[in-house]
Amino acid sequence: MESKKRLGRVVQNLLLVIYTIFALFPLLWMLILTIKPDAQMYTTTFVFSPTLDNYRAVIFQSDYLKYMLDSLIVAGGAVIVSVVAGVPAAYALARYNFKKKEDIAFQILSFKFAPEILVVLPLFMLFQKLGIYDSYFGLIWVYQLICMPLLIWVVRGYFEDISVEIEHAAQVDGYTWYQIFFKMLVPLIKPGLVSAALLAFIFAWNSFTFPLILAGTNVQPITVAITKFLGTDSAHYGQLAVAATVSALPAIIFALCIQKHLVRGLSFGAVKG
């Protein structure tokens, strides 16, 4: 009986290893491409002469770091604006009862469902009129269509999980609404807020359609800048792989740094009651 259990665990672990290799192979393949020279790009995948020329060409011989900085400014700024405006909005939708509250909440969420291409051309004309085309402000503003609905709906659920009696008891003790909100409620929703902010950052970081149409030469996020490594007559797949690999690092680093809050925020919630 014990041998059967041991065999079952071995088979289970073996299957998990096989699945892990299968799931991670595209990432491994992309990493391999980053160190393959162009002359051997179409030869055997695992037999080649490794080189760092692709990294040197992308990081030191192009404006790649400037594109990364543009993405950090735009995505980070969009998340900050979403948190500042979205958390109070989520609280209002969770606590107050007013006419057509659910209709308004669903309308906010519907912005996330709408295809970007559906609104990007009218926004292009509006941006030209307002003079915010190809600017950090313009992209941060339009990225609210990506970040704000997600953050409001996630954080709203956390506010709803917090018993309103906690606020009433604090008011009886003499706390003002601002003290209750910032000293009691915000710490309680911290896991959900962190996970929602990270997801919003990833969606903003990966956005392609908005910066493709609404940005030009002054501001160029990395998702659009990567296409520069696709030539008209040939593609530098090694440099393209480097650009894609390095561009994924900020989101991965942020996720690892807040892993505890992310797992808790996406699975269990801050308060159950």
JSON list of N, CA and C in Angstrom, two decimals, residues 82-113:
[
{"chain": "A", "resi": 82, "resn": "SER", "atom": "N", "xyz": [-5.54, 56.30, -11.04]},
{"chain": "A", "resi": 82, "resn": "SER", "atom": "CA", "xyz": [-6.65, 55.37, -10.81]},
{"chain": "A", "resi": 82, "resn": "SER", "atom": "C", "xyz": [-6.85, 55.10, -9.33]},
{"chain": "A", "resi": 83, "resn": "VAL", "atom": "N", "xyz": [-5.75, 54.97, -8.57]},
{"chain": "A", "resi": 83, "resn": "VAL", "atom": "CA", "xyz": [-5.86, 54.73, -7.14]},
{"chain": "A", "resi": 83, "resn": "VAL", "atom": "C", "xyz": [-6.45, 55.95, -6.43]},
{"chain": "A", "resi": 84, "resn": "VAL", "atom": "N", "xyz": [-5.95, 57.13, -6.77]},
{"chain": "A", "resi": 84, "resn": "VAL", "atom": "CA", "xyz": [-6.41, 58.36, -6.11]},
{"chain": "A", "resi": 84, "resn": "VAL", "atom": "C", "xyz": [-7.89, 58.60, -6.37]},
{"chain": "A", "resi": 85, "resn": "ALA", "atom": "N", "xyz": [-8.33, 58.39, -7.61]},
{"chain": "A", "resi": 85, "resn": "ALA", "atom": "CA", "xyz": [-9.73, 58.63, -7.95]},
{"chain": "A", "resi": 85, "resn": "ALA", "atom": "C", "xyz": [-10.61, 57.41, -7.77]},
{"chain": "A", "resi": 86, "resn": "GLY", "atom": "N", "xyz": [-10.03, 56.21, -7.96]},
{"chain": "A", "resi": 86, "resn": "GLY", "atom": "CA", "xyz": [-10.85, 55.00, -7.96]},
{"chain": "A", "resi": 86, "resn": "GLY", "atom": "C", "xyz": [-11.21, 54.49, -6.59]},
{"chain": "A", "resi": 87, "resn": "VAL", "atom": "N", "xyz": [-10.32, 54.65, -5.60]},
{"chain": "A", "resi": 87, "resn": "VAL", "atom": "CA", "xyz": [-10.62, 54.14, -4.26]},
{"chain": "A", "resi": 87, "resn": "VAL", "atom": "C", "xyz": [-11.81, 54.87, -3.63]},
{"chain": "A", "resi": 88, "resn": "PRO", "atom": "N", "xyz": [-11.86, 56.20, -3.66]},
{"chain": "A", "resi": 88, "resn": "PRO", "atom": "CA", "xyz": [-13.07, 56.86, -3.15]},
{"chain": "A", "resi": 88, "resn": "PRO", "atom": "C", "xyz": [-14.33, 56.49, -3.94]},
{"chain": "A", "resi": 89, "resn": "ALA", "atom": "N", "xyz": [-14.20, 56.33, -5.26]},
{"chain": "A", "resi": 89, "resn": "ALA", "atom": "CA", "xyz": [-15.35, 55.92, -6.06]},
{"chain": "A", "resi": 89, "resn": "ALA", "atom": "C", "xyz": [-15.82, 54.53, -5.67]},
{"chain": "A", "resi": 90, "resn": "ALA", "atom": "N", "xyz": [-14.88, 53.61, -5.42]},
{"chain": "A", "resi": 90, "resn": "ALA", "atom": "CA", "xyz": [-15.24, 52.27, -4.99]},
{"chain": "A", "resi": 90, "resn": "ALA", "atom": "C", "xyz": [-15.94, 52.30, -3.63]},
{"chain": "A", "resi": 91, "resn": "TYR", "atom": "N", "xyz": [-15.46, 53.15, -2.73]},
{"chain": "A", "resi": 91, "resn": "TYR", "atom": "CA", "xyz": [-16.10, 53.29, -1.42]},
{"chain": "A", "resi": 91, "resn": "TYR", "atom": "C", "xyz": [-17.53, 53.80, -1.56]},
{"chain": "A", "resi": 92, "resn": "ALA", "atom": "N", "xyz": [-17.72, 54.79, -2.42]},
{"chain": "A", "resi": 92, "resn": "ALA", "atom": "CA", "xyz": [-19.06, 55.34, -2.62]},
{"chain": "A", "resi": 92, "resn": "ALA", "atom": "C", "xyz": [-20.02, 54.28, -3.19]},
{"chain": "A", "resi": 93, "resn": "LEU", "atom": "N", "xyz": [-19.54, 53.49, -4.13]},
{"chain": "A", "resi": 93, "resn": "LEU", "atom": "CA", "xyz": [-20.39, 52.45, -4.71]},
{"chain": "A", "resi": 93, "resn": "LEU", "atom": "C", "xyz": [-20.68, 51.33, -3.72]},
{"chain": "A", "resi": 94, "resn": "ALA", "atom": "N", "xyz": [-19.78, 51.13, -2.75]},
{"chain": "A", "resi": 94, "resn": "ALA", "atom": "CA", "xyz": [-19.97, 50.07, -1.77]},
{"chain": "A", "resi": 94, "resn": "ALA", "atom": "C", "xyz": [-20.85, 50.50, -0.60]},
{"chain": "A", "resi": 95, "resn": "ARG", "atom": "N", "xyz": [-20.79, 51.77, -0.22]},
{"chain": "A", "resi": 95, "resn": "ARG", "atom": "CA", "xyz": [-21.43, 52.21, 1.02]},
{"chain": "A", "resi": 95, "resn": "ARG", "atom": "C", "xyz": [-22.73, 52.98, 0.82]},
{"chain": "A", "resi": 96, "resn": "TYR", "atom": "N", "xyz": [-22.82, 53.79, -0.21]},
{"chain": "A", "resi": 96, "resn": "TYR", "atom": "CA", "xyz": [-23.96, 54.69, -0.36]},
{"chain": "A", "resi": 96, "resn": "TYR", "atom": "C", "xyz": [-24.99, 54.10, -1.32]},
{"chain": "A", "resi": 97, "resn": "ASN", "atom": "N", "xyz": [-26.23, 54.36, -1.03]},
{"chain": "A", "resi": 97, "resn": "ASN", "atom": "CA", "xyz": [-27.34, 53.95, -1.90]},
{"chain": "A", "resi": 97, "resn": "ASN", "atom": "C", "xyz": [-27.89, 55.19, -2.59]},
{"chain": "A", "resi": 98, "resn": "PHE", "atom": "N", "xyz": [-27.83, 55.19, -3.89]},
{"chain": "A", "resi": 98, "resn": "PHE", "atom": "CA", "xyz": [-28.36, 56.31, -4.66]},
{"chain": "A", "resi": 98, "resn": "PHE", "atom": "C", "xyz": [-28.97, 55.76, -5.95]},
{"chain": "A", "resi": 99, "resn": "LYS", "atom": "N", "xyz": [-29.70, 56.60, -6.62]},
{"chain": "A", "resi": 99, "resn": "LYS", "atom": "CA", "xyz": [-30.47, 56.18, -7.79]},
{"chain": "A", "resi": 99, "resn": "LYS", "atom": "C", "xyz": [-29.55, 55.64, -8.89]},
{"chain": "A", "resi": 100, "resn": "LYS", "atom": "N", "xyz": [-29.90, 54.48, -9.42]},
{"chain": "A", "resi": 100, "resn": "LYS", "atom": "CA", "xyz": [-29.18, 53.83, -10.52]},
{"chain": "A", "resi": 100, "resn": "LYS", "atom": "C", "xyz": [-27.71, 53.58, -10.17]},
{"chain": "A", "resi": 101, "resn": "LYS", "atom": "N", "xyz": [-27.46, 53.22, -8.93]},
{"chain": "A", "resi": 101, "resn": "LYS", "atom": "CA", "xyz": [-26.08, 52.95, -8.52]},
{"chain": "A", "resi": 101, "resn": "LYS", "atom": "C", "xyz": [-25.48, 51.78, -9.31]},
{"chain": "A", "resi": 102, "resn": "GLU", "atom": "N", "xyz": [-26.22, 50.69, -9.43]},
{"chain": "A", "resi": 102, "resn": "GLU", "atom": "CA", "xyz": [-25.69, 49.52, -10.13]},
{"chain": "A", "resi": 102, "resn": "GLU", "atom": "C", "xyz": [-25.53, 49.79, -11.61]},
{"chain": "A", "resi": 103, "resn": "ASP", "atom": "N", "xyz": [-26.41, 50.61, -12.17]},
{"chain": "A", "resi": 103, "resn": "ASP", "atom": "CA", "xyz": [-26.26, 50.96, -13.60]},
{"chain": "A", "resi": 103, "resn": "ASP", "atom": "C", "xyz": [-24.98, 51.75, -13.83]},
{"chain": "A", "resi": 104, "resn": "ILE", "atom": "N", "xyz": [-24.68, 52.66, -12.90]},
{"chain": "A", "resi": 104, "resn": "ILE", "atom": "CA", "xyz": [-23.45, 53.44, -13.01]},
{"chain": "A", "resi": 104, "resn": "ILE", "atom": "C", "xyz": [-22.23, 52.54, -12.85]},
{"chain": "A", "resi": 105, "resn": "ALA", "atom": "N", "xyz": [-22.30, 51.62, -11.89]},
{"chain": "A", "resi": 105, "resn": "ALA", "atom": "CA", "xyz": [-21.18, 50.70, -11.67]},
{"chain": "A", "resi": 105, "resn": "ALA", "atom": "C", "xyz": [-20.95, 49.83, -12.90]},
{"chain": "A", "resi": 106, "resn": "PHE", "atom": "N", "xyz": [-22.03, 49.33, -13.50]},
{"chain": "A", "resi": 106, "resn": "PHE", "atom": "CA", "xyz": [-21.86, 48.50, -14.70]},
{"chain": "A", "resi": 106, "resn": "PHE", "atom": "C", "xyz": [-21.36, 49.34, -15.88]},
{"chain": "A", "resi": 107, "resn": "GLN", "atom": "N", "xyz": [-21.79, 50.60, -15.95]},
{"chain": "A", "resi": 107, "resn": "GLN", "atom": "CA", "xyz": [-21.31, 51.48, -17.01]},
{"chain": "A", "resi": 107, "resn": "GLN", "atom": "C", "xyz": [-19.80, 51.67, -16.90]},
{"chain": "A", "resi": 108, "resn": "ILE", "atom": "N", "xyz": [-19.31, 51.82, -15.67]},
{"chain": "A", "resi": 108, "resn": "ILE", "atom": "CA", "xyz": [-17.86, 51.95, -15.47]},
{"chain": "A", "resi": 108, "resn": "ILE", "atom": "C", "xyz": [-17.15, 50.68, -15.93]},
{"chain": "A", "resi": 109, "resn": "LEU", "atom": "N", "xyz": [-17.70, 49.53, -15.55]},
{"chain": "A", "resi": 109, "resn": "LEU", "atom": "CA", "xyz": [-17.09, 48.25, -15.94]},
{"chain": "A", "resi": 109, "resn": "LEU", "atom": "C", "xyz": [-17.13, 48.05, -17.45]},
{"chain": "A", "resi": 110, "resn": "SER", "atom": "N", "xyz": [-18.16, 48.57, -18.10]},
{"chain": "A", "resi": 110, "resn": "SER", "atom": "CA", "xyz": [-18.30, 48.37, -19.54]},
{"chain": "A", "resi": 110, "resn": "SER", "atom": "C", "xyz": [-17.18, 49.04, -20.33]},
{"chain": "A", "resi": 111, "resn": "PHE", "atom": "N", "xyz": [-16.55, 50.07, -19.75]},
{"chain": "A", "resi": 111, "resn": "PHE", "atom": "CA", "xyz": [-15.41, 50.68, -20.43]},
{"chain": "A", "resi": 111, "resn": "PHE", "atom": "C", "xyz": [-14.28, 49.67, -20.63]},
{"chain": "A", "resi": 112, "resn": "LYS", "atom": "N", "xyz": [-14.16, 48.72, -19.70]},
{"chain": "A", "resi": 112, "resn": "LYS", "atom": "CA", "xyz": [-13.14, 47.69, -19.81]},
{"chain": "A", "resi": 112, "resn": "LYS", "atom": "C", "xyz": [-13.48, 46.69, -20.91]},
{"chain": "A", "resi": 113, "resn": "PHE", "atom": "N", "xyz": [-14.78, 46.48, -21.15]},
{"chain": "A", "resi": 113, "resn": "PHE", "atom": "CA", "xyz": [-15.19, 45.51, -22.16]},
{"chain": "A", "resi": 113, "resn": "PHE", "atom": "C", "xyz": [-15.04, 46.06, -23.58]}
]
